[in-house]
Every structure is written in structure tokens, then in C-alpha cells.
Amino acid sequence: MRSCRLQAVILYLLVLLLPTQNRQPQQKISRFQTTAKQQECDKLVAPLQISFLLYFFNGRKAAASLESAHPLSQVLGMKDGMILKDMSSMKTVDSKTPQETSWGAPMVWGDSHNSVWRRAKLSERGIRVGLLTLVVGTYARFVRRFLYSAENHFLPGQMVTYYILTDNPRTLDPPVELGPGRQMKVLLAAELPGWDRLAYRRMVLFAEALWGSIGKEVNYIFCADIDQEFVGPVGEEILGDLVATLHPEFFEMPRNNFPYEDQEESSACVEEDEGDYYYTSEFYGGVVSQMRRLVRECSLLILQDEANKVMAKGLEESYLNRYLIDHRPTCVLSPEYSWWDSPLTAHVPKKRLVSLGRQCEAYDIEKRELQRC
């Protein structure tokens, strides 16, 4: 049976083969593993790859509506605010909150003893953290609420830099007043209309930013959707080498209900025997070196699918999940760190980061109008 990842392997090897011709013939390298020598080459090659990706995507046009729903709504069969109600019965009854994954990574619940210990351990260190987000088109209406809420709840007492990728810098006028040790940097991005366009461009833009000056300015970087609001404390417990957040609508569901990509033609394809959790693309991060690797590899997978005229159903989230299957995160955040109210979302002890965009998608048409979604 043909492996759905074969094409991704071929693409990746073709892209990286040139700087690694002196490899030993018998040396086996997995899909994304790199040798120490290759890592040195990557430092020179990666910026060129990113430039190529930007050129490729900038030269293509894709028409899409800003009003289109998030792709996962389409995957789940949600139309006009209607949810597949029968899926809510698939939740497990176990009320215990797991503290660790099967591979030993901590599963973070903000008020657990482990999180209290991690905050105490890391809070006194001089940690520099970046929060990277994309603000284009009508999403500009969310930026101030996002920043004000982050100032109140995101890593209080730590040095934080907000990196705002935007097509309209005037969105930030007048500038939001920030606390001591916190700053904001605005990075110009070309206009990206609609979800389809964002799916092909956002990872590439993030990759360009991380291979630029950001990598020298912070120790950790987190990527977040702008249509979110911090509603509870988010502290040092979230820090790790590679951090992923559990999708609240699939946290307590069996593996066969995860909306992994199943098109064999897609480089995001996941086999039936793969995958432990389904992660959201609303909030993820880690140390700069790990995040550079993540956004670059996801960009390459997206590039291959775009060239083959294939689109993963979950868009960016599909590629992120493909990557996190191959590179299990060292820290897994519970749905407390990405939550919205719907018949499918898991119960959490405390809400900390709420997706306003996906919350609106969970409403019916009447409630959407009432809430001015």
C-alpha cells in the first residue's frame, strides 16, 4: 500500500540534498532528522529556502472570502452554526485530568501541583518570550482586545515582545500602553485575503520572521491567532522546547474521530495507526530553534501540496498535526489554553485563552448576529 508520506519524504530530501552530499552512504536519516553537520548547513540554506517559499507564494493568486468559516467547521459538517450533535455523545466519562502523555511529556493544567512548581522554578529567570501573531484585513478588529488581555494575563513579570505581522501598521495607532519589560514590534506583511490564502502564506511568513531578527531577540516564541482573548493566568508553566495545545473539541474523543488529513495525495496525510492527540493551531510555541524547524518543515509540506493542487481539509492545522506526530511535543497544554463554548468542547477546570473566532462559529445564525460575530 502506498504510504501517504512518500511524497513529503521525496520533496524534503530534494530540498536538503545539495548541502548534505558528503553524508555517509549507509547513514539513515528519518523524515525530518538532521545530523550535526546538516544542522550547520541548515543555518545557511534555510534563509534561501524561506526566500524561495515567499517568492513562490507571492507569485500566486487565490481568491477567497473573508467571511468563509474556519475549515474545521466544514470537516465536521458544521453549516450555518449547526453542529453535529451526535458527536457530543462520543465523549468519555472519565473526569480525571491526565498529567502526562504516554511519552512522558507534561500535560499542563494551570493550577496543578506540577504547574505551580514549574512557575516557581522559572519565574525568577531572565526569560525573554515572543508572542507572534498575524493581523490582516478585518482581523484587525481583534488586535487591541488581544493585546490588552495579554498584558493582564500572559507571563506577567516576564520580558515579552509582541510581534505583529500586519498589512496595515496604522491598526496599532495609537499604540497600546505596555508594562515594564514589555514591547511591541510591527512587521509589515502583504495583504492576505481569506482563510485559503492564510493557509498557504502564514507558515511562510512566520518562517521568514523567525529566521530574521526575532531569533536573536527572544528565548521562546509562541504563535497565536489574533481572534483570541486571554481570560485567565498563563504563566511559566507553558514553557518548553516544543509546545502544543490540545484541541478542546477532540480532547476526550477516541482517536478515530480526529479530523486528521486522509487524502493520500496530501503531504499532511496521517495513516490510521498514527497520532496520539489532535492539536489546535490557535496557540503553539517553543524555543526558537525548534520553532524555526517547525515552521520551515510545515512550509515545505504546504508548498508541495500547493504545487500539486491539493489542499488539506484542516489547512494549516493539518500540517501542524502531521509535524507533531513526527516530532512529539515536549510540553502539551490542556484545553484550558485554547477553549470556546460548543456542545463538543471538553470541560476544563479554568479557561485561560478563549478563541473568539471559533466561538462565533459554534453559534447559530441568530446568536451570531446578536453577538456581532
Short mmCIF file of C-alpha atoms in Angstrom, two decimals:
data_model
loop_
_atom_site.label_atom_id
_atom_site.label_comp_id
_atom_site.label_asym_id
_atom_site.label_seq_id
_atom_site.Cartn_x
_atom_site.Cartn_y
_atom_site.Cartn_z
CA MET A 1 0.00 0.00 0.00
CA ARG A 2 1.32 3.40 -0.95
CA SER A 3 2.46 5.48 2.00
CA CYS A 4 0.82 8.88 2.06
CA ARG A 5 4.05 10.40 3.31
CA LEU A 6 6.26 9.24 0.43
CA GLN A 7 5.86 12.48 -1.50
CA ALA A 8 6.81 14.57 1.53
CA VAL A 9 9.96 12.50 2.01
CA ILE A 10 10.98 12.96 -1.62
CA LEU A 11 10.40 16.72 -1.52
CA TYR A 12 12.28 17.21 1.70
CA LEU A 13 15.29 15.18 0.53
CA LEU A 14 15.41 17.06 -2.76
CA VAL A 15 15.39 20.41 -0.97
CA LEU A 16 18.11 19.47 1.50
CA LEU A 17 20.24 17.08 -0.57
CA LEU A 18 22.53 19.71 -2.05
CA PRO A 19 24.19 20.86 1.18
CA THR A 20 24.50 17.32 2.52
CA GLN A 21 26.16 15.46 -0.35
CA ASN A 22 29.05 14.35 1.86
CA ARG A 23 26.83 12.18 4.05
CA GLN A 24 27.90 8.60 4.62
CA PRO A 25 26.08 6.31 2.14
CA GLN A 26 24.81 3.93 4.81
CA GLN A 27 23.60 6.64 7.18
CA LYS A 28 19.82 6.55 7.57
CA ILE A 29 18.01 9.79 8.22
CA SER A 30 14.33 9.88 9.09
CA ARG A 31 11.81 12.22 7.58
CA PHE A 32 12.90 15.29 9.47
CA GLN A 33 16.01 14.24 11.45
CA THR A 34 19.23 16.12 10.77
CA THR A 35 22.85 15.40 11.59
CA ALA A 36 25.05 17.93 13.38
CA LYS A 37 26.77 18.69 10.07
CA GLN A 38 23.44 19.16 8.35
CA GLN A 39 22.26 21.50 11.10
CA GLU A 40 25.24 23.73 10.36
CA CYS A 41 24.34 23.68 6.67
CA ASP A 42 20.74 24.47 7.56
CA LYS A 43 21.80 27.79 9.03
CA LEU A 44 22.96 28.83 5.57
CA VAL A 45 20.34 27.05 3.49
CA ALA A 46 17.18 27.84 5.49
CA PRO A 47 17.06 31.59 4.69
CA LEU A 48 17.35 30.71 0.98
CA GLN A 49 14.54 28.18 1.32
CA ILE A 50 12.34 30.75 3.03
CA SER A 51 13.09 33.33 0.32
CA PHE A 52 12.13 30.75 -2.31
CA LEU A 53 8.89 29.95 -0.50
CA LEU A 54 7.97 33.62 -0.23
CA TYR A 55 8.69 34.13 -3.92
CA PHE A 56 6.59 31.10 -4.79
CA PHE A 57 3.60 32.14 -2.71
CA ASN A 58 3.78 35.85 -3.56
CA GLY A 59 3.55 34.99 -7.23
CA ARG A 60 0.30 33.08 -6.87
CA LYS A 61 -3.23 34.40 -6.51
CA ALA A 62 -6.05 32.78 -4.61
CA ALA A 63 -9.48 34.31 -4.28
CA ALA A 64 -11.32 33.67 -1.02
CA SER A 65 -13.94 35.35 1.11
CA LEU A 66 -13.11 36.87 4.48
CA GLU A 67 -16.44 35.58 5.69
CA SER A 68 -15.62 31.92 5.00
CA ALA A 69 -15.82 29.67 8.04
CA HIS A 70 -12.80 28.01 9.59
CA PRO A 71 -12.02 24.84 7.58
CA LEU A 72 -12.58 22.52 10.53
CA SER A 73 -16.21 23.61 10.61
CA GLN A 74 -16.52 22.22 7.10
CA VAL A 75 -14.72 19.00 8.04
CA LEU A 76 -17.11 18.44 10.95
CA GLY A 77 -20.14 19.18 8.81
CA MET A 78 -20.97 22.46 10.58
CA LYS A 79 -23.08 24.71 8.38
CA ASP A 80 -24.64 27.99 9.43
CA GLY A 81 -23.80 27.40 13.06
CA MET A 82 -25.24 23.87 13.17
CA ILE A 83 -23.07 21.31 15.00
CA LEU A 84 -23.03 17.55 14.61
CA LYS A 85 -24.76 16.95 17.93
CA ASP A 86 -24.38 13.19 17.85
CA MET A 87 -20.61 13.61 18.22
CA SER A 88 -21.04 15.01 21.73
CA SER A 89 -22.12 11.56 22.88
CA MET A 90 -18.68 10.21 22.00
CA LYS A 91 -17.01 11.97 24.94
CA THR A 92 -15.51 9.71 27.54
CA VAL A 93 -16.87 9.82 31.06
CA ASP A 94 -13.54 9.83 32.87
CA SER A 95 -13.35 13.09 34.83
CA LYS A 96 -9.68 12.69 35.76
CA THR A 97 -7.25 15.10 34.18
CA PRO A 98 -4.14 13.31 32.86
CA GLN A 99 -0.88 14.88 34.00
CA GLU A 100 1.46 13.26 31.48
CA THR A 101 1.45 11.91 27.93
CA SER A 102 2.39 8.34 27.04
CA TRP A 103 5.87 9.56 26.00
CA GLY A 104 6.47 11.37 29.29
CA ALA A 105 5.75 14.99 28.31
CA PRO A 106 3.87 17.02 30.94
CA MET A 107 0.21 17.75 30.20
CA VAL A 108 -0.25 21.21 31.61
CA TRP A 109 -3.23 22.21 33.74
CA GLY A 110 -2.59 25.68 35.12
CA ASP A 111 -3.49 25.01 38.75
CA SER A 112 -1.87 21.57 39.09
CA HIS A 113 0.97 20.98 41.57
CA ASN A 114 3.36 20.45 38.67
CA SER A 115 2.42 23.81 37.11
CA VAL A 116 2.83 25.61 40.44
CA TRP A 117 6.29 24.04 40.78
CA ARG A 118 7.26 24.97 37.20
CA ARG A 119 6.17 28.58 37.68
CA ALA A 120 8.18 28.87 40.88
CA LYS A 121 11.22 27.33 39.19
CA LEU A 122 11.15 29.53 36.07
CA SER A 123 9.66 32.81 37.30
CA GLU A 124 12.93 34.22 38.64
CA ARG A 125 14.91 33.56 35.49
CA GLY A 126 15.50 36.31 32.95
CA ILE A 127 13.42 34.73 30.20
CA ARG A 128 12.63 36.60 27.00
CA VAL A 129 9.44 35.45 25.28
CA GLY A 130 7.97 36.49 21.94
CA LEU A 131 4.27 36.33 21.04
CA LEU A 132 3.85 36.29 17.26
CA THR A 133 0.52 36.92 15.56
CA LEU A 134 -0.85 37.84 12.15
CA VAL A 135 -3.22 40.80 11.79
CA VAL A 136 -4.62 41.26 8.28
CA GLY A 137 -7.86 42.50 6.78
CA THR A 138 -10.86 42.53 9.08
CA TYR A 139 -8.95 40.61 11.78
CA ALA A 140 -7.56 43.99 12.81
CA ARG A 141 -10.66 44.48 14.97
CA PHE A 142 -9.34 41.85 17.41
CA VAL A 143 -5.85 43.24 17.96
CA ARG A 144 -6.48 45.61 20.88
CA ARG A 145 -8.55 43.14 22.87
CA PHE A 146 -5.82 40.54 22.29
CA LEU A 147 -3.03 42.85 23.48
CA TYR A 148 -4.90 44.24 26.49
CA SER A 149 -5.79 40.74 27.66
CA ALA A 150 -2.22 39.53 27.12
CA GLU A 151 -0.91 42.40 29.21
CA ASN A 152 -3.17 41.28 32.06
CA HIS A 153 -2.62 37.52 31.85
CA PHE A 154 0.28 36.43 29.60
CA LEU A 155 3.51 35.78 31.53
CA PRO A 156 3.17 38.68 33.98
CA GLY A 157 6.54 39.83 35.27
CA GLN A 158 8.47 38.40 32.31
CA MET A 159 10.07 40.21 29.38
CA VAL A 160 7.62 39.85 26.49
CA THR A 161 7.81 41.15 22.94
CA TYR A 162 4.64 41.23 20.83
CA TYR A 163 5.45 40.70 17.15
CA ILE A 164 2.56 41.90 15.00
CA LEU A 165 2.65 40.86 11.34
CA THR A 166 0.19 43.19 9.63
CA ASP A 167 -0.78 44.60 6.25
CA ASN A 168 -1.82 47.88 7.91
CA PRO A 169 0.51 49.26 10.63
CA ARG A 170 -1.98 52.07 11.32
CA THR A 171 -4.10 49.44 13.03
CA LEU A 172 -1.82 49.89 16.04
CA ASP A 173 -2.34 53.68 16.26
CA PRO A 174 -2.45 54.93 18.91
CA PRO A 175 -0.09 52.30 20.37
CA VAL A 176 -1.25 50.13 23.24
CA GLU A 177 0.37 51.09 26.55
CA LEU A 178 2.55 48.21 27.74
CA GLY A 179 4.00 47.33 31.13
CA PRO A 180 7.68 47.36 32.20
CA GLY A 181 9.91 44.98 30.26
CA ARG A 182 7.32 44.53 27.52
CA GLN A 183 7.43 45.91 23.98
CA MET A 184 5.70 45.63 20.63
CA LYS A 185 7.28 45.35 17.17
CA VAL A 186 5.27 45.74 13.99
CA LEU A 187 6.35 43.73 10.93
CA LEU A 188 4.87 44.54 7.52
CA ALA A 189 3.10 41.73 5.65
CA ALA A 190 1.32 41.80 2.30
CA GLU A 191 -2.47 41.59 2.40
CA LEU A 192 -3.74 38.01 2.65
CA PRO A 193 -7.44 37.75 1.83
CA GLY A 194 -9.39 34.87 3.30
CA TRP A 195 -8.73 31.56 5.06
CA ASP A 196 -7.46 29.80 1.92
CA ARG A 197 -4.79 32.41 1.34
CA LEU A 198 -3.80 32.41 5.01
CA ALA A 199 -3.39 28.64 4.88
CA TYR A 200 -0.74 28.94 2.22
CA ARG A 201 1.04 32.02 3.49
CA ARG A 202 1.00 32.21 7.28
CA MET A 203 3.58 29.49 7.99
CA VAL A 204 5.88 31.02 5.37
CA LEU A 205 5.56 34.47 6.92
CA PHE A 206 6.23 33.02 10.36
CA ALA A 207 9.28 31.22 8.97
CA GLU A 208 10.64 34.42 7.44
CA ALA A 209 10.13 36.28 10.72
CA LEU A 210 11.80 33.59 12.85
CA TRP A 211 14.82 33.36 10.57
CA GLY A 212 15.14 37.14 10.85
CA SER A 213 15.90 39.26 13.89
CA ILE A 214 13.30 37.57 16.14
CA GLY A 215 15.54 34.55 16.59
CA LYS A 216 18.20 36.71 18.24
CA GLU A 217 15.84 38.67 20.47
CA VAL A 218 13.92 36.02 22.43
CA ASN A 219 14.45 32.59 24.01
CA TYR A 220 10.91 31.31 23.41
CA ILE A 221 8.39 32.18 20.72
CA PHE A 222 4.65 31.43 20.69
CA CYS A 223 2.37 31.74 17.66
CA ALA A 224 -1.22 32.74 18.39
CA ASP A 225 -4.33 33.54 16.37
CA ILE A 226 -5.28 37.17 16.85
CA ASP A 227 -9.01 36.45 17.34
CA GLN A 228 -8.40 35.19 20.88
CA GLU A 229 -8.62 36.66 24.36
CA PHE A 230 -6.63 35.77 27.47
CA VAL A 231 -9.16 35.35 30.28
CA GLY A 232 -7.01 33.67 32.95
CA PRO A 233 -3.37 33.46 34.05
CA VAL A 234 -0.95 31.97 31.52
CA GLY A 235 2.43 31.66 33.22
CA GLU A 236 5.81 29.98 33.01
CA GLU A 237 4.18 26.54 33.15
CA ILE A 238 3.71 26.78 29.35
CA LEU A 239 7.44 27.00 28.58
CA GLY A 240 9.09 24.04 26.87
CA ASP A 241 11.26 23.09 23.90
CA LEU A 242 8.25 22.27 21.69
CA VAL A 243 4.80 23.19 22.99
CA ALA A 244 1.46 22.14 21.50
CA THR A 245 -2.10 22.76 22.70
CA LEU A 246 -4.87 20.16 22.74
CA HIS A 247 -7.92 20.95 20.60
CA PRO A 248 -10.83 21.31 23.07
CA GLU A 249 -13.39 19.61 20.81
CA PHE A 250 -11.33 16.43 20.41
CA PHE A 251 -9.58 16.11 23.77
CA GLU A 252 -11.87 13.40 25.14
CA MET A 253 -12.79 11.77 21.85
CA PRO A 254 -11.45 8.45 20.55
CA ARG A 255 -8.62 8.58 18.02
CA ASN A 256 -10.83 7.59 15.06
CA ASN A 257 -12.80 10.84 15.41
CA PHE A 258 -9.76 13.11 14.99
CA PRO A 259 -10.04 15.16 11.76
CA TYR A 260 -6.56 14.25 10.54
CA GLU A 261 -5.92 14.70 6.82
CA ASP A 262 -6.86 11.49 4.98
CA GLN A 263 -6.13 12.38 1.35
CA GLU A 264 -3.20 10.21 0.31
CA GLU A 265 -2.17 12.88 -2.18
CA SER A 266 -1.59 15.39 0.63
CA SER A 267 1.74 15.68 2.43
CA ALA A 268 -0.30 16.24 5.61
CA CYS A 269 -1.87 12.77 5.32
CA VAL A 270 -2.00 10.71 8.53
CA GLU A 271 -2.21 6.91 8.48
CA GLU A 272 -4.85 5.12 10.55
CA ASP A 273 -2.27 3.83 13.04
CA GLU A 274 -0.67 7.24 13.64
CA GLY A 275 -1.41 10.04 16.08
CA ASP A 276 -1.95 10.40 19.82
CA TYR A 277 -3.84 13.70 20.13
CA TYR A 278 -5.35 16.32 17.89
CA TYR A 279 -3.77 19.75 18.38
CA THR A 280 -5.14 23.20 17.66
CA SER A 281 -3.30 25.77 15.55
CA GLU A 282 -4.64 28.58 17.75
CA PHE A 283 -1.63 28.52 20.13
CA TYR A 284 1.72 26.71 19.92
CA GLY A 285 5.37 27.53 20.52
CA GLY A 286 8.73 26.59 21.99
CA VAL A 287 12.39 27.56 21.90
CA VAL A 288 13.41 29.47 18.79
CA SER A 289 15.44 26.63 17.25
CA GLN A 290 12.52 24.19 17.48
CA MET A 291 10.03 26.72 16.15
CA ARG A 292 12.25 27.60 13.22
CA ARG A 293 12.32 23.94 12.30
CA LEU A 294 8.56 23.54 12.70
CA VAL A 295 7.52 26.48 10.52
CA ARG A 296 10.09 25.64 7.86
CA GLU A 297 9.04 21.99 7.56
CA CYS A 298 5.33 22.86 7.55
CA SER A 299 6.02 25.47 4.86
CA LEU A 300 7.69 22.82 2.70
CA LEU A 301 4.75 20.45 3.09
CA ILE A 302 2.31 23.23 2.20
CA LEU A 303 4.45 24.13 -0.82
CA GLN A 304 4.32 20.56 -2.11
CA ASP A 305 0.54 20.39 -1.79
CA GLU A 306 0.09 23.79 -3.41
CA ALA A 307 2.24 22.69 -6.35
CA ASN A 308 0.17 19.50 -6.67
CA LYS A 309 -3.11 21.46 -6.41
CA VAL A 310 -4.01 19.65 -3.19
CA MET A 311 -5.47 21.39 -0.14
CA ALA A 312 -5.57 19.72 3.26
CA LYS A 313 -9.07 19.94 4.75
CA GLY A 314 -7.87 21.44 8.02
CA LEU A 315 -5.49 23.80 6.21
CA GLU A 316 -2.59 24.94 8.44
CA GLU A 317 -3.82 22.82 11.35
CA SER A 318 -3.47 19.64 9.26
CA TYR A 319 0.20 20.31 8.55
CA LEU A 320 0.86 21.23 12.16
CA ASN A 321 -0.63 17.92 13.33
CA ARG A 322 1.38 16.00 10.73
CA TYR A 323 4.56 17.62 12.05
CA LEU A 324 3.68 16.99 15.71
CA ILE A 325 3.10 13.30 15.01
CA ASP A 326 6.65 13.06 13.67
CA HIS A 327 8.05 15.31 16.42
CA ARG A 328 6.13 14.74 19.61
CA PRO A 329 5.92 17.92 21.71
CA THR A 330 7.93 18.13 24.92
CA CYS A 331 5.09 20.04 26.61
CA VAL A 332 1.36 19.57 25.93
CA LEU A 333 -1.03 22.30 27.06
CA SER A 334 -4.51 21.23 28.15
CA PRO A 335 -7.64 22.72 26.52
CA GLU A 336 -7.55 25.40 29.25
CA TYR A 337 -5.14 27.19 26.87
CA SER A 338 -7.45 27.04 23.84
CA TRP A 339 -11.15 26.95 24.59
CA TRP A 340 -14.54 28.03 23.28
CA ASP A 341 -18.07 27.07 24.18
CA SER A 342 -19.69 24.43 21.97
CA PRO A 343 -21.50 21.11 22.50
CA LEU A 344 -18.22 19.36 21.64
CA THR A 345 -15.73 21.15 23.88
CA ALA A 346 -14.29 19.38 26.89
CA HIS A 347 -14.94 20.64 30.40
CA VAL A 348 -11.90 22.41 31.85
CA PRO A 349 -11.21 23.48 35.46
CA LYS A 350 -10.34 27.02 34.31
CA LYS A 351 -10.49 28.87 31.00
CA ARG A 352 -7.28 30.75 30.21
CA LEU A 353 -7.30 31.50 26.47
CA VAL A 354 -10.58 31.70 24.54
CA SER A 355 -10.97 31.70 20.76
CA LEU A 356 -13.50 34.38 19.85
CA GLY A 357 -13.46 33.37 16.19
CA ARG A 358 -14.24 29.71 16.77
CA GLN A 359 -16.72 30.67 19.48
CA CYS A 360 -18.70 32.59 16.86
CA GLU A 361 -18.60 29.59 14.52
CA ALA A 362 -20.21 27.48 17.26
CA TYR A 363 -23.23 29.83 17.44
CA ASP A 364 -26.33 29.52 15.30
CA ILE A 365 -27.09 32.33 12.85
CA GLU A 366 -29.35 34.24 15.26
CA LYS A 367 -26.78 34.22 18.05
CA ARG A 368 -24.01 35.23 15.66
CA GLU A 369 -25.97 38.33 14.75
CA LEU A 370 -26.72 39.04 18.42
CA GLN A 371 -23.03 38.74 19.34
CA ARG A 372 -21.99 40.74 16.24
CA CYS A 373 -19.67 37.98 15.04
#
